Short mmCIF file of C-alpha atoms in Angstrom, two decimals:
data_model
loop_
_atom_site.label_atom_id
_atom_site.label_comp_id
_atom_site.label_asym_id
_atom_site.label_seq_id
_atom_site.Cartn_x
_atom_site.Cartn_y
_atom_site.Cartn_z
CA MET A 8 9.11 -16.88 26.40
CA ARG A 9 9.05 -13.14 26.84
CA ILE A 10 11.25 -11.23 24.54
CA GLN A 11 13.07 -8.15 25.99
CA PHE A 12 12.57 -5.01 23.99
CA GLN A 13 15.26 -2.44 23.25
CA ILE A 14 14.74 1.38 23.05
CA LYS A 15 14.80 1.54 19.14
CA GLU A 16 14.16 -1.95 17.94
CA ASN A 17 13.59 -5.52 19.13
CA MET A 18 16.38 -7.58 17.83
CA LEU A 19 15.95 -11.26 17.38
CA PRO A 20 18.26 -13.36 19.72
CA ILE A 21 20.19 -16.10 18.13
CA PHE A 22 18.55 -18.95 20.15
CA ASP A 23 15.23 -17.74 18.74
CA ILE A 24 16.46 -18.00 15.21
CA GLU A 25 17.50 -21.52 15.94
CA LYS A 26 13.86 -22.44 16.67
CA ASN A 27 13.32 -23.38 12.99
CA PHE A 28 10.68 -20.97 12.03
CA ASP A 29 8.64 -21.96 8.89
CA LEU A 30 7.44 -18.59 7.70
CA LEU A 31 8.70 -15.07 8.10
CA ILE A 32 5.87 -12.58 7.76
CA VAL A 33 6.85 -8.93 7.21
CA GLY A 34 4.13 -6.25 7.74
CA GLY A 35 0.47 -6.48 8.33
CA VAL A 36 0.22 -5.68 12.16
CA GLU A 37 -2.28 -2.98 13.11
CA ILE A 38 -4.83 -2.12 15.81
CA LEU A 39 -8.54 -2.40 14.94
CA ILE A 40 -10.73 0.24 17.00
CA ARG A 41 -14.30 -0.88 16.70
CA SER A 42 -16.84 1.53 17.84
CA ILE A 43 -20.65 0.69 17.97
CA LEU A 44 -22.33 3.95 18.20
CA ASP A 45 -25.74 2.70 18.97
CA ILE A 46 -24.73 1.29 22.37
CA PRO A 47 -22.09 3.04 22.52
CA ASN A 48 -19.16 0.66 22.83
CA ILE A 49 -15.50 0.74 21.87
CA SER A 50 -13.32 -2.34 21.50
CA LEU A 51 -9.66 -2.78 20.61
CA GLU A 52 -8.25 -5.76 18.56
CA VAL A 53 -4.79 -6.70 17.34
CA ASN A 54 -5.53 -7.05 13.69
CA GLY A 55 -4.10 -6.80 10.16
CA ILE A 56 -3.27 -9.36 7.39
CA GLY A 57 -0.02 -10.38 8.95
CA THR A 58 -1.58 -10.85 12.46
CA LYS A 59 -4.48 -12.96 10.97
CA ILE A 60 -2.01 -15.19 8.91
CA ALA A 61 0.24 -15.71 11.73
CA THR A 62 -2.36 -16.76 14.22
CA HIS A 63 -4.11 -18.93 11.62
CA ILE A 64 -0.95 -20.79 10.31
CA LYS A 65 -0.08 -21.29 13.84
CA LYS A 66 -3.19 -23.41 14.49
CA LEU A 67 -2.66 -25.25 11.34
CA GLY A 68 0.73 -26.48 12.48
CA ILE A 69 3.05 -23.84 10.71
CA SER A 70 5.55 -21.97 12.81
CA PRO A 71 5.38 -18.16 12.06
CA ILE A 72 7.73 -15.22 13.09
CA ILE A 73 6.39 -11.89 12.39
CA TYR A 74 8.13 -8.51 11.93
CA ASP A 75 6.64 -4.98 11.42
CA PHE A 76 7.04 -1.27 12.50
CA ILE A 77 5.36 -0.74 15.83
CA GLY A 78 4.84 2.55 17.59
CA ASN A 79 5.94 3.59 20.96
CA ASP A 80 2.44 4.40 22.01
CA GLU A 81 -0.57 3.15 24.05
CA PHE A 82 -0.98 0.21 21.94
CA PHE A 83 2.58 -1.13 22.42
CA ASP A 84 2.08 -3.47 25.45
CA PHE A 85 -1.40 -4.44 24.00
CA ILE A 86 0.29 -5.95 20.84
CA ASN A 87 3.11 -7.58 22.62
CA LYS A 88 0.91 -9.36 25.04
CA TYR A 89 -1.33 -10.58 22.29
CA PHE A 90 1.57 -12.28 20.39
CA GLU A 91 2.97 -13.52 23.60
CA LYS A 92 -0.36 -15.11 24.47
CA ASN A 93 -0.62 -16.68 21.11
CA ASP A 94 3.12 -18.00 21.40
CA ILE A 95 4.13 -16.20 18.09
CA THR A 96 7.39 -14.55 18.03
CA LEU A 97 7.27 -10.85 17.12
CA PHE A 98 10.28 -8.50 16.55
CA PHE A 99 10.05 -4.92 15.26
CA SER A 100 11.45 -1.68 14.53
CA ARG A 101 10.09 1.60 15.96
CA GLN A 102 7.54 3.57 14.05
CA PRO A 103 8.01 7.15 15.08
CA TYR A 104 4.49 8.04 13.81
CA GLY A 105 2.72 5.55 16.03
CA THR A 106 1.13 2.18 15.30
CA LYS A 107 -1.01 1.59 12.18
CA ARG A 108 -4.86 1.52 13.13
CA VAL A 109 -8.14 1.03 11.45
CA LEU A 110 -11.34 2.65 12.93
CA LYS A 111 -14.46 0.85 12.21
CA LEU A 112 -17.73 2.69 13.05
CA ILE A 113 -20.75 0.67 13.18
CA LYS A 114 -24.30 2.34 13.26
CA ASN A 115 -27.72 0.85 12.39
CA ASN A 116 -25.80 -2.31 11.10
CA GLU A 117 -23.72 -0.15 8.64
CA GLU A 118 -19.96 0.13 8.73
CA ILE A 119 -17.61 3.02 7.90
CA VAL A 120 -13.95 2.34 7.92
CA TYR A 121 -11.13 4.71 8.36
CA LYS A 122 -7.48 3.48 7.85
CA ASP A 123 -4.74 5.37 9.46
CA TYR A 124 -1.16 4.06 8.50
CA ARG A 125 0.64 6.67 10.17
CA ASN A 126 2.76 7.76 7.38
CA ILE A 127 3.90 4.18 6.71
CA GLU A 128 4.97 5.20 3.17
CA LYS A 129 7.83 7.12 4.76
CA MET A 130 9.25 4.06 6.66
CA ASP A 131 12.52 2.82 5.10
CA TYR A 132 12.18 -0.83 4.67
CA ASN A 133 15.69 -1.22 3.49
CA HIS A 134 16.83 -0.36 6.86
CA SER A 135 15.17 -3.65 7.87
CA LEU A 136 17.34 -5.74 5.51
CA ASN A 137 20.02 -6.15 8.14
CA ILE A 138 17.65 -7.10 10.90
CA LEU A 139 15.94 -9.66 8.76
CA SER A 140 19.00 -11.10 7.07
CA ASP A 141 19.61 -13.82 9.70
CA VAL A 142 15.97 -14.88 9.58
CA TYR A 143 15.80 -15.24 5.92
CA ASN A 144 18.46 -17.87 5.96
CA GLU A 145 16.33 -19.98 8.51
CA VAL A 146 12.83 -20.02 7.28
CA ARG A 147 11.24 -21.99 4.43
CA GLY A 148 9.31 -18.92 2.91
CA VAL A 149 8.68 -15.25 3.34
CA TYR A 150 5.24 -13.40 3.18
CA LEU A 151 5.66 -9.68 2.43
CA ILE A 152 2.64 -7.28 3.33
CA LEU A 153 4.25 -3.98 2.52
CA ASN A 154 2.43 -0.64 2.11
CA ASN A 155 5.52 0.48 0.33
CA PHE A 156 7.17 -1.96 -2.25
CA GLU A 157 9.98 0.58 -3.13
CA ASN A 158 12.75 -1.44 -1.47
CA ASN A 159 14.97 -4.48 -1.99
CA ILE A 160 13.39 -6.96 0.40
CA ALA A 161 11.68 -9.05 -2.26
CA ARG A 162 14.86 -9.17 -4.34
CA ASN A 163 17.06 -10.21 -1.40
CA VAL A 164 14.50 -13.01 -0.61
CA LYS A 165 14.49 -14.44 -4.09
CA LEU A 166 18.33 -14.26 -4.25
CA LEU A 167 18.24 -16.74 -1.21
CA GLY A 168 16.08 -19.06 -3.08
CA LYS A 169 13.11 -18.71 -0.57
CA PHE A 170 9.53 -19.29 -1.62
CA LEU A 171 8.01 -15.78 -1.62
CA PHE A 172 4.46 -14.55 -1.21
CA LEU A 173 3.64 -11.05 -1.94
CA ASP A 174 0.57 -9.39 -0.85
CA PHE A 175 -0.38 -6.35 -2.59
CA GLU A 176 -3.93 -5.72 -1.17
CA GLU A 177 -3.07 -2.89 0.95
CA SER A 178 -0.04 -1.50 -0.89
CA THR A 179 -0.08 2.17 -1.56
CA ILE A 180 3.27 2.33 -3.44
CA ILE A 181 3.97 -0.25 -6.08
CA PRO A 182 6.97 0.75 -8.20
CA ASP A 183 6.92 0.47 -11.97
CA SER A 184 10.57 1.08 -12.71
CA LYS A 185 12.15 -1.93 -11.02
CA ASP A 186 11.54 -5.74 -11.50
CA ILE A 187 9.97 -7.55 -8.55
CA PHE A 188 9.91 -11.29 -8.43
CA GLY A 189 7.42 -13.41 -6.29
CA ASP A 190 6.33 -16.99 -6.37
CA PHE A 191 2.61 -16.50 -5.16
CA ILE A 192 1.02 -13.09 -5.30
CA PHE A 193 -2.31 -11.90 -3.78
CA ILE A 194 -4.27 -8.73 -5.04
CA ASN A 195 -7.79 -7.63 -5.43
CA GLU A 196 -9.71 -6.67 -8.56
CA ASN A 197 -9.15 -2.86 -7.92
CA ILE A 198 -5.34 -3.12 -8.11
CA HIS A 199 -3.67 -2.97 -11.52
CA LEU A 200 -0.24 -4.33 -11.19
CA PRO A 201 2.53 -2.96 -13.49
CA LYS A 202 4.37 -5.26 -15.90
CA ASN A 203 7.59 -5.41 -13.79
CA ILE A 204 5.90 -7.50 -11.35
CA HIS A 205 6.76 -11.19 -12.02
CA TYR A 206 5.10 -14.25 -10.56
CA ILE A 207 4.21 -17.98 -10.90
CA TYR A 208 0.89 -18.08 -9.35
CA LYS A 209 -1.67 -15.15 -8.94
CA VAL A 210 -4.91 -14.91 -6.77
CA THR A 211 -7.25 -12.13 -7.38
CA PHE A 212 -10.18 -11.42 -5.11
CA LEU A 213 -13.05 -10.20 -7.19
CA ASN A 214 -15.53 -7.50 -6.10
CA ASN A 215 -18.39 -10.10 -6.50
CA GLY A 216 -16.95 -12.47 -3.85
CA LYS A 217 -15.30 -14.95 -6.31
CA ILE A 218 -11.61 -15.80 -6.43
CA LYS A 219 -9.59 -15.83 -9.65
CA PHE A 220 -6.58 -18.12 -9.77
CA GLU A 221 -4.04 -17.72 -12.69
CA PHE A 222 -0.99 -19.90 -13.44
CA SER A 223 0.98 -19.73 -16.66
CA ASN A 224 -1.71 -19.50 -19.35
CA GLU A 225 -4.34 -21.04 -17.26
CA SER A 226 -7.07 -19.08 -15.34
CA TRP A 227 -9.76 -20.56 -12.99
CA THR A 228 -12.64 -18.96 -11.16
CA ILE A 229 -13.44 -20.14 -7.84
CA GLU A 230 -17.02 -19.99 -6.62
CA PRO A 231 -17.26 -19.79 -2.80
CA PHE A 232 -19.41 -22.30 -1.06
CA SER A 233 -21.21 -19.39 0.77
CA ILE A 234 -23.21 -16.45 -0.62
CA ASN A 235 -22.61 -14.24 2.25
CA ASP A 236 -20.82 -10.98 1.58
CA GLU A 237 -19.81 -10.00 5.23
CA TYR A 238 -16.39 -10.66 6.76
CA ILE A 239 -14.78 -10.55 3.45
CA PHE A 240 -11.34 -9.46 5.01
CA GLU A 241 -11.33 -12.34 7.64
CA ALA A 242 -12.23 -14.74 4.79
CA LYS A 243 -9.42 -13.51 2.56
CA CYS A 244 -7.09 -13.90 5.54
CA SER A 245 -8.40 -17.42 6.11
CA PHE A 246 -7.89 -18.37 2.31
CA LYS A 247 -4.40 -17.12 2.30
CA SER A 248 -3.47 -18.95 5.46
CA VAL A 249 -4.70 -22.25 4.20
CA ILE A 250 -2.93 -21.73 0.75
CA VAL A 251 0.51 -21.07 2.58
CA ASN A 252 -0.21 -24.04 4.90
CA SER A 253 -1.16 -26.36 1.89
CA LEU A 254 1.93 -25.47 -0.24
CA PHE A 255 4.17 -26.07 2.83
CA GLU A 256 2.56 -29.55 3.17
CA GLY A 257 3.10 -30.30 -0.39
CA LYS A 258 -0.47 -30.29 -1.55
CA SER A 259 -1.41 -30.23 -5.03
CA LEU A 260 -2.57 -26.80 -6.55
CA LYS A 261 -6.00 -28.25 -7.01
CA ASP A 262 -6.25 -29.41 -3.38
CA ALA A 263 -4.77 -26.24 -1.99
CA LEU A 264 -7.43 -24.15 -3.73
CA LEU A 265 -10.22 -26.35 -2.65
CA LEU A 266 -8.99 -26.14 0.96
CA GLY A 267 -8.65 -22.40 0.54
CA ASN A 268 -12.18 -22.25 -0.66
CA ILE A 269 -13.43 -24.17 2.40
CA ALA A 270 -11.75 -21.93 4.84
CA TYR A 271 -12.84 -18.72 2.91
CA SER A 272 -16.35 -20.08 2.87
CA TYR A 273 -16.55 -21.06 6.48
CA SER A 274 -15.25 -17.62 7.60
CA LEU A 275 -18.15 -16.02 5.53
CA GLU A 276 -20.74 -18.15 7.23
CA ASN A 277 -19.26 -18.02 10.73
CA LYS A 278 -18.69 -14.22 11.45
CA GLY A 279 -15.00 -14.26 10.37
CA ARG A 280 -13.81 -17.21 12.39
CA MET A 281 -11.06 -19.41 11.18
CA ILE A 282 -11.92 -23.01 10.51
CA SER A 283 -10.24 -25.72 12.70
CA LYS A 284 -7.80 -28.10 11.03
CA ASN A 285 -9.87 -31.00 11.78
CA LEU A 286 -12.97 -29.69 10.36
CA LEU A 287 -11.17 -28.42 7.32
CA LEU A 288 -9.84 -31.82 6.56
CA GLU A 289 -13.23 -33.24 7.10
CA GLU A 290 -14.89 -30.99 4.74
CA PHE A 291 -12.10 -31.50 2.11
CA TYR A 292 -12.59 -35.33 2.00
CA LYS A 293 -16.35 -34.71 1.64
CA ARG A 294 -15.98 -32.43 -1.37
CA LYS A 295 -12.82 -33.86 -3.04
#
């Protein structure tokens, strides 16, 4: 089904809300511009944490719906066609500064990455509360990937009693003056969260490629099954997606982390590709 877009923002029709989506993803849509300077060659890809998680969990059997700020620029149709092709419902507000983009320059097998988030820190996510309010009530969980957490979205989701994932990996503004509550949070080793961020489960992606999991007073370090250090971004997204899927399916924490490690390691070994569900389960039962 093709969604009709309004001038300022794409509102979600009532009949779409009634499709019983499992997970609302807020944020994480961007354009990856990859330039191989030795050839030369330039390619475009719809990317970002939100995009990856939406496509991954769709393949795993979870129904996602995604919202973000999208620019009225040359990437607009490209983004919409991508989500339409993958049968993922996208709705959005206009980003007056343009779509978020990442430029990856590759020369002599070395990569240089430039991120241009188009003044995303100036976006008023509180304006999105009314747009998202109807969707909150229908989904089982919410996954927030915000560059700026200075808003009330997390608070509103928790007041509704929804399971909440908070992804701080690409956040530029994390307030230290207001309490933020999430159930499952993702960070990397370079991020130091203030004490006002509260959670039940915490995953930290370490700089050495290992993954640290914390729950209550317990802490476990997960050793990947692969020693490769390329495609880390894709591997992290695979891990996050499988964790979401496993929790939705009622898996134990131990099993969810093992499944996540399998997906993470597969992406490292296979140039960032996501493991199929059949192979994921096959590997799981071999290793369990």
